[in-house]
């Protein structure tokens, strides 16, 4: 039965920062388990806003309103406790942000510490190794686990942040332009990694880079002025967009 | 016409620059004069015994002066009292100040926090002598006597606004992404504050504490109402106790001891200077 229920489903999701305007307007879309979905669209169209609705980041700011429903495994997260939602939905930010006061080792385990979960030394070591291996960082940092995470290069830092999110074994991983601050080699590294990761986790990634969307995602969303204009198979959307606005964006006629 | 205009503006620029530099230089004059005065008059007294022995009696001092010898004894009782009271004051003020600062940084807009914020400003502007008299009524009267505790309560009240503000401001300038990253991992606000935000703000908060200490170390008036003074070295917290600024005042009032003013002043000045430079250095280091 479980495979029938989409892992994540937006139902007429709306987000507004101010009373007058909506940054995300009536978005409806269902996302299948263990897929990578790319969210594209010009700057300011509401991609980050939509993404941040999924882990209830907006609830930190009392003025922001989120309406409609967002179902996580069939349950509406808007009526769940933020803490419970965020344990199941990890997030990777645009700028790599390892906790600056923590070592690489502690960064990986920070989710457990922040949730008040105690692990034995053996469990900790195993978790750190497993997570760093899954982001292909283990071999590079296994000798320097006690160094600060901020010593690493940008690409390594971002992989550390992914490892940190994966350590909590989330169902969904949200990534907001995770490679836009990285060089092409680090970007390629992370794209490769995501292909591996989708076996364990469903990924929703905001990207500016159409090539990236094409390479990694099976489905794509195109947003424009807060609306979800088009949602479908990536390959089909790129070769034959059904909406004029998608077409204009994909052919570079829209910023 | 354009050329003349530019020349004109450059001249004006230069005049303003000179004027500003001149005033900055003038500002430094009294500062350097004070330093020079204290240094010249004080350095002679600085000896090992000056830091290890308590204040001499007026009689001993008078005898030494008559015999043409340097005044015996030192300011150890004041140094011990100052350190003891500063430590206790920090013990009270640091946790409370950090908690208030966290509260203000996390709830900038509610009514209660605006009230707390206003109180903090008010406290910062309250003359220290008033704090002294209030603590006299709150602590000295109920305890039926002057004490190191009373002195440190007065000092801690003076330190509070500085610690509150430095905590609040340091937390505010941390990137929002730090807190969001912590919350995104499922942490509650208290844990994210304790494990992520406060450690990241440690440098700024520590600098604030050092500045608060250097701010109150020279306070005399509130200690007159609370610590009173004591002529021997004492570690009791419930008895009257001495402090370096109190000693300076006592020395000033006793013709036989006046020579000691300068050594004590030099000690205070160097201590404050060291604290300030340390604070600056740490702030710079942590900001990198
Ligand atoms: N904190 C905020 N307060 C008010 N408006 C915001 C805020 N964040 C984003 N917006 C507005 O919401 C819209 C969508 O922003 P965003 O989701 O960041 O776009 P994208 O990620 O697609 O570039 C934009 O018009 C932006 O100006
Ligand atoms: Mg964005």
Coordinates of C-alpha atoms and ligand atoms in Angstrom, one line a residue:
Chain A
X1 CA 0.0 0.0 0.0
X2 CA 2.7 2.4 1.0
X3 CA 4.1 2.9 -2.4
X4 CA 0.7 4.2 -3.6
X5 CA 0.8 7.1 -1.2
X6 CA 3.2 9.8 -2.5
X7 CA 5.9 10.6 0.1
X8 CA 5.2 14.3 -0.3
X9 CA 2.1 16.0 -1.7
X10 CA 1.3 19.7 -2.0
X11 CA -2.4 20.5 -2.0
X12 CA -3.2 24.1 -2.9
X13 CA -0.2 25.2 -0.9
X14 CA 0.0 29.0 -0.5
X15 CA 2.6 31.0 1.3
X16 CA 2.5 34.8 1.9
X17 CA 5.0 37.1 3.5
X18 CA 2.6 40.0 3.6
X19 CA -1.1 40.3 3.7
X20 CA -1.4 41.7 0.2
X21 CA 0.7 39.3 -1.9
X22 CA 1.3 35.6 -2.1
X23 CA 4.8 34.3 -2.8
X24 CA 3.5 30.8 -3.5
X25 CA 0.1 30.4 -5.0
X26 CA -2.0 27.3 -4.9
X27 CA 0.7 24.8 -5.7
X28 CA -0.5 21.2 -6.1
X29 CA 1.9 18.4 -6.9
X30 CA 2.6 14.9 -5.7
X31 CA 6.2 13.6 -5.3
X32 CA 7.1 10.0 -5.5
X33 CA 9.3 8.2 -3.1
X34 CA 13.0 7.9 -4.0
X35 CA 13.0 10.4 -6.8
X36 CA 14.8 13.6 -7.4
X37 CA 12.5 16.5 -8.3
X38 CA 14.0 19.7 -9.6
X39 CA 12.3 23.1 -8.9
X40 CA 13.2 25.7 -11.5
X41 CA 12.1 29.2 -12.4
X42 CA 13.4 32.7 -12.5
X43 CA 14.7 34.5 -9.4
X44 CA 12.0 35.5 -7.0
X45 CA 9.4 33.1 -8.3
X46 CA 9.0 31.4 -4.9
X47 CA 11.2 28.3 -5.2
X48 CA 12.9 28.7 -1.8
X49 CA 9.6 29.8 -0.3
X50 CA 7.9 26.6 -1.4
X51 CA 10.9 24.5 -0.3
X52 CA 11.0 26.1 3.2
X53 CA 7.3 25.4 3.6
X54 CA 8.1 21.7 3.6
X55 CA 10.2 21.7 6.8
X56 CA 8.1 24.4 8.4
X57 CA 10.9 27.0 8.4
X58 CA 8.2 29.6 7.9
X59 CA 6.8 28.9 11.3
X60 CA 9.8 30.7 12.8
X61 CA 8.5 33.9 11.5
X62 CA 5.1 34.8 12.9
X63 CA 4.1 37.1 9.9
X64 CA 4.4 34.4 7.3
X65 CA 1.2 32.5 6.5
X66 CA 1.1 29.0 5.0
X67 CA -2.2 27.8 3.7
X68 CA -3.5 24.7 2.0
X69 CA -2.0 21.3 2.9
X70 CA 1.4 19.6 2.6
X71 CA 1.1 15.9 3.1
X72 CA 4.2 14.0 4.3
X73 CA 3.4 10.3 3.9
X74 CA -0.3 11.2 3.9
X75 CA -0.2 13.3 7.0
X76 CA -0.6 17.1 6.9
X77 CA 2.5 18.7 8.3
X78 CA 0.9 22.0 8.8
X79 CA -0.9 20.5 11.8
X80 CA 2.2 18.6 13.0
X81 CA 4.8 19.6 15.5
X82 CA 7.7 21.4 13.7
X83 CA 10.2 19.3 15.5
X84 CA 8.6 16.0 14.3
X85 CA 8.4 17.3 10.8
X86 CA 12.0 18.5 10.7
X87 CA 13.3 15.2 11.9
X88 CA 11.8 13.5 8.9
X89 CA 12.7 16.3 6.4
X90 CA 16.3 17.3 6.2
X91 CA 17.6 20.5 4.6
X92 CA 20.7 21.7 2.8
X93 CA 21.2 25.4 2.4
X94 CA 22.6 27.4 -0.5
X95 CA 25.7 28.5 1.4
X96 CA 27.4 25.6 3.1
X97 CA 26.9 26.2 6.8
X98 CA 28.7 23.7 9.0
X99 CA 28.3 24.7 12.6
X100 CA 31.5 26.8 13.1
X101 CA 32.2 25.8 16.6
X102 CA 31.9 22.1 16.0
X103 CA 34.4 19.6 14.7
X104 CA 33.7 17.6 11.5
X105 CA 32.8 14.7 13.8
X106 CA 30.4 16.7 15.9
X107 CA 28.9 18.4 12.9
X108 CA 27.8 15.0 11.6
X109 CA 26.3 14.1 15.0
X110 CA 24.8 17.5 15.6
X111 CA 21.3 16.4 14.7
X112 CA 21.4 13.8 17.5
X113 CA 22.7 16.4 20.0
X114 CA 20.1 18.9 19.0
X115 CA 17.4 16.3 19.4
X116 CA 18.7 15.3 22.8
X117 CA 19.4 11.7 21.6
X118 CA 22.4 10.0 23.3
X119 CA 24.5 7.6 21.4
X120 CA 27.3 5.4 22.7
X121 CA 30.8 6.0 21.5
X122 CA 30.6 3.0 19.1
X123 CA 27.3 4.2 17.7
X124 CA 28.7 7.6 17.2
X125 CA 31.8 6.4 15.4
X126 CA 29.6 4.1 13.2
X127 CA 27.2 6.9 12.3
X128 CA 29.9 9.3 11.5
X129 CA 31.7 6.9 9.2
X130 CA 28.5 5.7 7.5
X131 CA 27.3 9.3 6.8
X132 CA 30.7 10.6 5.7
X133 CA 31.0 7.5 3.4
X134 CA 27.6 8.1 1.9
X135 CA 28.7 11.6 0.9
X136 CA 32.1 10.3 -0.3
X137 CA 33.9 12.5 2.2
X138 CA 35.2 9.8 4.5
X139 CA 38.5 9.2 2.8
X140 CA 39.2 12.8 2.6
X141 CA 38.6 13.7 6.3
X142 CA 39.0 10.5 8.3
X143 CA 42.4 11.8 9.6
X144 CA 41.1 15.2 10.6
X145 CA 37.7 14.4 12.2
X146 CA 38.5 16.6 15.1
X147 CA 39.2 19.7 13.0
X148 CA 36.6 22.4 12.6
X149 CA 34.2 21.8 9.7
X150 CA 35.0 25.3 8.5
X151 CA 38.5 24.2 7.5
X152 CA 37.2 22.2 4.6
X153 CA 36.8 23.5 1.1
X154 CA 33.3 24.8 0.0
X155 CA 32.4 21.6 -1.8
X156 CA 33.6 19.5 1.2
X157 CA 31.6 21.7 3.6
X158 CA 28.5 21.2 1.5
X159 CA 29.0 17.5 1.5
X160 CA 29.5 17.6 5.3
X161 CA 26.1 19.5 5.5
X162 CA 24.5 16.8 3.5
X163 CA 26.0 14.1 5.8
X164 CA 24.7 16.0 8.8
X165 CA 21.2 16.0 7.3
X166 CA 21.4 12.3 6.3
X167 CA 22.5 11.3 9.8
X168 CA 19.0 11.8 11.0
X169 CA 17.8 9.4 8.3
X170 CA 15.2 11.7 6.9
X171 CA 12.5 10.7 4.4
X172 CA 12.9 13.8 2.4
X173 CA 15.9 16.0 1.7
X174 CA 15.3 19.6 0.7
X175 CA 18.2 21.3 -1.2
X176 CA 18.1 25.0 -2.0
X177 CA 20.6 25.7 -4.8
X178 CA 23.1 23.5 -3.0
X179 CA 25.8 23.9 -5.7
X180 CA 25.4 27.5 -6.6
X181 CA 28.3 28.6 -4.4
X182 CA 30.6 25.8 -5.6
X183 CA 33.0 25.3 -8.4
X184 CA 32.2 22.9 -11.3
X185 CA 34.2 20.0 -9.9
X186 CA 32.6 20.1 -6.5
X187 CA 29.2 20.5 -8.2
X188 CA 29.8 17.4 -10.3
X189 CA 30.8 15.6 -7.1
X190 CA 27.6 16.5 -5.4
X191 CA 25.4 15.6 -8.5
X192 CA 27.0 12.2 -8.6
X193 CA 26.3 11.8 -4.9
X194 CA 22.7 12.7 -5.3
X195 CA 22.2 9.9 -7.8
X196 CA 23.4 7.5 -5.1
X197 CA 21.4 9.1 -2.3
X198 CA 18.0 8.8 -4.0
X199 CA 18.1 5.1 -3.1
X200 CA 17.6 6.2 0.5
X201 CA 15.8 9.5 0.4
X202 CA 13.5 11.6 -1.7
X203 CA 15.2 14.7 -2.9
X204 CA 13.6 18.1 -3.7
X205 CA 16.2 20.4 -5.2
X206 CA 15.9 24.0 -6.2
X207 CA 18.3 24.8 -9.1
X208 CA 19.1 27.6 -11.4
X209 CA 21.1 25.4 -13.6
X210 CA 19.0 23.7 -16.3
X211 CA 21.8 21.3 -17.2
X212 CA 21.9 20.2 -13.6
X213 CA 18.1 19.6 -13.6
X214 CA 18.4 17.6 -16.7
X215 CA 21.3 15.5 -15.4
X216 CA 19.9 14.6 -12.1
X217 CA 16.2 14.9 -11.8
X218 CA 13.5 12.6 -13.1
X219 CA 10.7 15.1 -12.6
X220 CA 10.8 18.9 -12.8
X221 CA 8.6 21.8 -11.6
X222 CA 8.6 25.1 -13.3
X223 CA 7.5 28.0 -11.2
X224 CA 6.7 31.5 -12.3
X225 CA 5.5 34.4 -10.1
X226 CA 4.5 32.0 -7.3
X227 CA 2.6 29.6 -9.5
X228 CA 3.5 26.1 -10.4
X229 CA 3.2 26.4 -14.2
X230 CA 4.3 23.0 -15.2
X231 CA 5.2 19.8 -13.5
X232 CA 6.2 16.6 -15.2
X233 CA 8.9 14.3 -16.4
X234 CA 12.1 16.3 -16.8
X235 CA 13.0 14.8 -20.2
X236 CA 9.6 15.5 -21.6
X237 CA 9.5 19.0 -20.2
X238 CA 12.8 20.0 -21.6
X239 CA 12.1 18.5 -25.1
X240 CA 8.5 19.6 -25.3
X241 CA 7.3 22.1 -22.7
X242 CA 3.6 22.5 -22.7
X243 CA 3.4 26.1 -21.4
X244 CA 4.7 29.1 -23.2
X245 CA 6.3 30.5 -20.1
X246 CA 8.3 27.3 -19.5
X247 CA 9.4 27.4 -23.1
X248 CA 10.6 31.0 -22.8
X249 CA 12.5 30.1 -19.6
X250 CA 14.1 27.0 -21.0
X251 CA 15.2 28.7 -24.2
X252 CA 16.8 31.5 -22.2
X253 CA 14.2 34.2 -23.1
X254 CA 13.4 34.7 -19.5
X255 CA 15.9 35.4 -16.7
Chain B
X1 CA 35.4 75.5 -14.5
X2 CA 35.2 71.8 -13.8
X3 CA 38.9 71.7 -12.8
X4 CA 38.5 74.6 -10.5
X5 CA 35.5 73.0 -8.9
X6 CA 37.4 69.8 -8.3
X7 CA 40.4 71.6 -6.9
X8 CA 38.0 73.5 -4.6
X9 CA 36.5 70.3 -3.4
X10 CA 39.8 68.7 -2.8
X11 CA 41.0 71.6 -0.7
X12 CA 37.8 71.4 1.3
X13 CA 38.4 67.7 1.8
X14 CA 41.8 68.4 3.0
X15 CA 40.8 71.1 5.4
X16 CA 38.1 68.8 6.9
X17 CA 40.7 66.0 7.2
X18 CA 43.2 68.3 9.0
X19 CA 40.5 69.6 11.3
X20 CA 39.4 66.1 12.2
X21 CA 42.9 65.0 12.8
X22 CA 43.6 68.0 15.0
X23 CA 40.7 67.3 17.2
X24 CA 41.5 63.7 17.4
X25 CA 45.0 64.7 18.5
X26 CA 43.6 67.1 21.1
X27 CA 41.4 64.4 22.4
X28 CA 44.5 62.3 23.0
X29 CA 46.2 65.0 25.0
X30 CA 44.3 64.6 28.3
X31 CA 44.5 60.9 28.0
X32 CA 48.2 60.8 27.5
X33 CA 48.6 63.5 30.2
X34 CA 46.8 61.3 32.7
X35 CA 48.7 58.2 31.8
X36 CA 52.0 60.2 32.0
X37 CA 51.2 61.7 35.4
X38 CA 50.2 58.4 36.9
X39 CA 53.1 56.6 35.4
X40 CA 55.7 59.2 36.5
X41 CA 54.4 59.4 40.1
X42 CA 53.4 55.8 40.5
X43 CA 56.2 53.7 39.2
X44 CA 58.5 54.3 42.1
X45 CA 56.1 52.7 44.5
X46 CA 55.7 49.5 42.5
X47 CA 57.6 46.9 44.3
X48 CA 56.9 43.4 45.3
X49 CA 55.7 44.4 48.8
X50 CA 53.3 46.9 47.3
X51 CA 51.3 44.0 45.9
X52 CA 51.7 41.6 48.8
X53 CA 51.3 43.7 51.9
X54 CA 48.2 45.4 53.2
X55 CA 47.9 49.2 53.8
X56 CA 50.2 50.5 56.5
X57 CA 48.8 52.4 59.5
X58 CA 49.0 56.2 59.4
X59 CA 51.5 56.0 62.2
X60 CA 53.9 53.6 60.4
X61 CA 53.7 55.7 57.3
X62 CA 54.4 58.9 59.2
X63 CA 57.5 57.3 60.9
X64 CA 58.8 56.2 57.5
X65 CA 58.2 59.6 56.0
X66 CA 60.1 61.3 58.9
X67 CA 63.0 58.9 58.5
X68 CA 63.1 59.7 54.8
X69 CA 62.3 56.1 53.9
X70 CA 59.7 54.9 51.4
X71 CA 56.3 54.2 52.9
X72 CA 56.0 50.5 53.9
X73 CA 53.1 48.2 53.0
X74 CA 51.0 48.2 49.9
X75 CA 47.5 47.6 48.6
X76 CA 47.2 43.8 48.8
X77 CA 44.0 44.1 50.9
X78 CA 42.5 46.2 48.1
X79 CA 43.6 43.9 45.3
X80 CA 42.2 40.9 47.1
X81 CA 38.9 42.7 47.8
X82 CA 38.6 43.9 44.3
X83 CA 39.3 40.5 42.8
X84 CA 36.9 38.7 45.2
X85 CA 34.1 41.2 44.5
X86 CA 34.7 41.2 40.8
X87 CA 34.6 37.4 40.7
X88 CA 31.4 37.3 42.7
X89 CA 29.8 40.1 40.7
X90 CA 30.6 38.2 37.5
X91 CA 29.1 35.1 39.0
X92 CA 25.8 36.9 39.5
X93 CA 25.8 39.1 36.4
X94 CA 27.1 36.7 33.7
X95 CA 24.3 34.1 33.9
X96 CA 21.5 36.6 34.4
X97 CA 22.9 39.0 31.8
X98 CA 23.3 36.2 29.2
X99 CA 19.7 35.0 29.9
X100 CA 18.3 38.5 29.4
X101 CA 20.4 39.0 26.3
X102 CA 19.1 35.7 24.8
X103 CA 15.6 36.7 25.7
X104 CA 15.9 40.1 24.0
X105 CA 17.6 38.7 20.9
X106 CA 15.0 36.0 20.4
X107 CA 11.9 38.0 21.2
X108 CA 12.7 41.5 19.8
X109 CA 9.1 42.5 19.2
X110 CA 7.0 41.6 22.2
X111 CA 5.9 44.1 24.8
X112 CA 7.7 42.5 27.7
X113 CA 11.0 42.4 25.9
X114 CA 10.7 46.1 24.9
X115 CA 10.1 46.8 28.6
X116 CA 13.2 44.8 29.6
X117 CA 15.1 46.6 26.9
X118 CA 14.0 49.9 28.3
X119 CA 15.0 48.9 31.8
X120 CA 18.4 47.9 30.5
X121 CA 19.0 51.3 29.1
X122 CA 17.7 52.9 32.3
X123 CA 20.1 50.8 34.3
X124 CA 23.0 51.7 32.1
X125 CA 22.3 55.3 32.7
X126 CA 21.7 55.1 36.5
X127 CA 24.4 56.9 38.4
X128 CA 26.5 54.4 40.3
X129 CA 26.1 56.3 43.6
X130 CA 22.3 55.6 43.4
X131 CA 23.0 51.9 42.8
X132 CA 25.2 52.0 45.9
X133 CA 22.5 53.5 48.1
X134 CA 19.9 51.1 46.8
X135 CA 22.0 48.1 47.5
X136 CA 22.8 49.5 50.9
X137 CA 19.0 49.4 51.6
X138 CA 18.5 46.0 49.9
X139 CA 21.6 44.1 51.2
X140 CA 23.5 46.0 53.9
X141 CA 20.6 46.8 56.1
X142 CA 19.0 43.3 56.1
X143 CA 22.5 41.7 56.6
X144 CA 23.1 44.2 59.4
X145 CA 26.5 45.1 58.1
X146 CA 28.8 46.0 55.2
X147 CA 30.1 43.1 53.2
X148 CA 31.9 41.8 50.1
X149 CA 28.5 40.4 49.1
X150 CA 26.9 43.7 49.2
X151 CA 29.7 45.2 47.2
X152 CA 29.5 42.6 44.5
X153 CA 25.8 42.9 44.2
X154 CA 26.3 46.6 43.5
X155 CA 29.0 45.9 40.9
X156 CA 27.0 43.1 39.3
X157 CA 24.0 45.4 38.8
X158 CA 26.3 47.8 37.0
X159 CA 27.7 45.0 34.9
X160 CA 24.3 43.7 33.9
X161 CA 23.4 46.1 31.1
X162 CA 26.7 45.7 29.4
X163 CA 26.5 41.9 29.4
X164 CA 22.9 42.0 28.3
X165 CA 23.6 44.3 25.4
X166 CA 26.7 42.4 24.2
X167 CA 24.9 39.1 24.3
X168 CA 21.9 40.5 22.5
X169 CA 23.9 42.2 19.8
X170 CA 26.3 39.3 19.2
X171 CA 23.4 36.9 18.8
X172 CA 21.6 39.3 16.5
X173 CA 24.5 39.6 14.1
X174 CA 25.0 35.8 13.8
X175 CA 23.8 34.7 10.4
X176 CA 20.2 33.5 10.4
X177 CA 21.3 30.4 8.5
X178 CA 23.0 29.2 11.7
X179 CA 19.9 29.1 13.7
X180 CA 17.8 27.8 10.8
X181 CA 20.3 25.0 10.2
X182 CA 20.0 23.9 13.8
X183 CA 16.2 24.0 13.7
X184 CA 16.1 22.3 10.4
X185 CA 17.8 19.3 12.1
X186 CA 14.9 19.0 14.4
X187 CA 16.4 20.8 17.4
X188 CA 14.2 22.8 19.7
X189 CA 14.9 26.5 20.3
X190 CA 16.6 26.0 23.6
X191 CA 19.0 23.3 22.3
X192 CA 19.8 25.3 19.2
X193 CA 20.6 28.3 21.4
X194 CA 22.7 26.3 23.8
X195 CA 24.6 24.1 21.2
X196 CA 24.8 26.4 18.2
X197 CA 24.0 30.0 18.7
X198 CA 25.7 30.7 22.1
X199 CA 28.9 28.8 21.2
X200 CA 29.1 30.9 18.0
X201 CA 28.5 34.0 20.0
X202 CA 31.0 33.1 22.7
X203 CA 33.7 35.6 21.5
X204 CA 31.4 38.6 21.6
X205 CA 29.9 37.7 24.9
X206 CA 33.2 37.1 26.5
X207 CA 34.5 40.4 25.2
X208 CA 31.4 42.0 26.7
X209 CA 32.1 40.5 30.1
X210 CA 35.7 41.8 30.0
X211 CA 34.5 45.2 29.1
X212 CA 31.9 45.1 31.9
X213 CA 34.5 44.1 34.4
X214 CA 36.8 46.9 33.3
X215 CA 33.9 49.2 33.5
X216 CA 33.2 48.5 37.2
X217 CA 36.6 47.8 38.5
X218 CA 37.2 51.5 39.2
X219 CA 33.8 52.2 40.8
X220 CA 34.2 53.8 44.1
X221 CA 30.9 55.4 45.1
X222 CA 28.8 52.2 45.2
X223 CA 31.5 50.4 47.3
X224 CA 31.5 53.2 49.9
X225 CA 27.9 52.2 50.7
X226 CA 28.4 48.5 50.5
X227 CA 31.9 47.1 51.0
X228 CA 33.1 50.0 53.2
X229 CA 36.7 49.0 53.4
X230 CA 39.1 47.1 55.6
X231 CA 42.7 47.6 56.5
X232 CA 43.9 44.0 56.3
X233 CA 43.7 41.1 53.8
X234 CA 40.5 39.2 54.2
X235 CA 38.7 36.6 52.2
X236 CA 35.4 36.6 54.1
X237 CA 32.4 37.4 51.9
X238 CA 30.1 38.6 54.7
X239 CA 32.5 41.1 56.3
X240 CA 33.5 44.6 55.2
X241 CA 36.2 44.4 52.6
X242 CA 38.6 46.7 50.8
X243 CA 39.0 47.5 47.1
X244 CA 41.6 49.4 45.2
X245 CA 39.5 52.4 44.3
X246 CA 38.3 52.6 47.9
X247 CA 42.0 52.7 49.0
X248 CA 42.7 55.5 46.6
X249 CA 40.0 57.5 48.3
X250 CA 41.3 56.6 51.8
X251 CA 44.9 57.5 50.8
X252 CA 43.6 60.9 49.6
X253 CA 42.0 61.6 52.9
X254 CA 45.1 60.7 55.0
X255 CA 48.0 63.1 54.6
X256 CA 50.4 60.4 55.7
X257 CA 49.3 58.0 53.0
X258 CA 48.9 60.3 50.1
X259 CA 52.1 59.1 48.4
X260 CA 50.4 55.7 47.9
X261 CA 47.7 57.1 45.7
X262 CA 49.8 56.9 42.6
X263 CA 50.9 53.4 42.9
X264 CA 47.3 52.3 43.4
X265 CA 46.1 54.4 40.5
X266 CA 48.8 53.0 38.3
X267 CA 47.7 49.5 39.2
X268 CA 44.1 50.2 38.4
X269 CA 44.9 51.9 35.1
X270 CA 47.2 49.1 33.9
X271 CA 44.6 46.6 34.9
X272 CA 41.8 48.3 33.0
X273 CA 44.1 48.8 30.0
X274 CA 45.1 45.2 30.0
X275 CA 41.4 44.1 30.1
X276 CA 40.5 46.4 27.3
X277 CA 43.3 45.4 25.1
X278 CA 42.6 41.7 25.8
X279 CA 38.9 42.3 24.9
X280 CA 39.9 44.1 21.7
X281 CA 42.3 41.3 20.7
X282 CA 39.8 38.6 21.4
X283 CA 37.0 40.4 19.6
X284 CA 39.3 40.7 16.6
X285 CA 40.4 37.1 16.7
X286 CA 36.9 35.7 17.0
X287 CA 35.6 37.9 14.2
X288 CA 38.0 36.3 11.7
Ligands
LIG1 N1 11.5 37.1 4.2 C1 10.8 37.6 3.2 N2 9.9 38.6 3.4 C2 9.2 39.2 2.5 N3 9.2 38.7 1.2 C3 10.0 37.7 0.9 C4 10.9 37.1 1.9 N4 11.6 36.1 1.3 C5 11.2 36.1 0.0 N5 10.3 37.1 -0.3 C6 9.6 37.3 -1.5 O1 8.9 36.2 -2.0 C7 9.1 36.0 -3.3 C8 9.7 34.6 -3.6 O2 11.0 34.6 -3.0 P1 11.9 33.3 -3.0 O3 11.1 32.1 -2.6 O4 13.1 33.5 -2.2 O5 12.3 33.2 -4.6 P2 13.3 32.2 -5.3 O6 13.9 31.3 -4.3 O7 12.5 31.5 -6.3 O8 14.4 33.1 -5.9 C9 10.0 37.1 -3.9 O9 9.2 38.0 -4.5 C10 10.6 37.6 -2.6 O10 10.8 39.0 -2.8
LIG2 MG1 15.9 31.1 -3.6

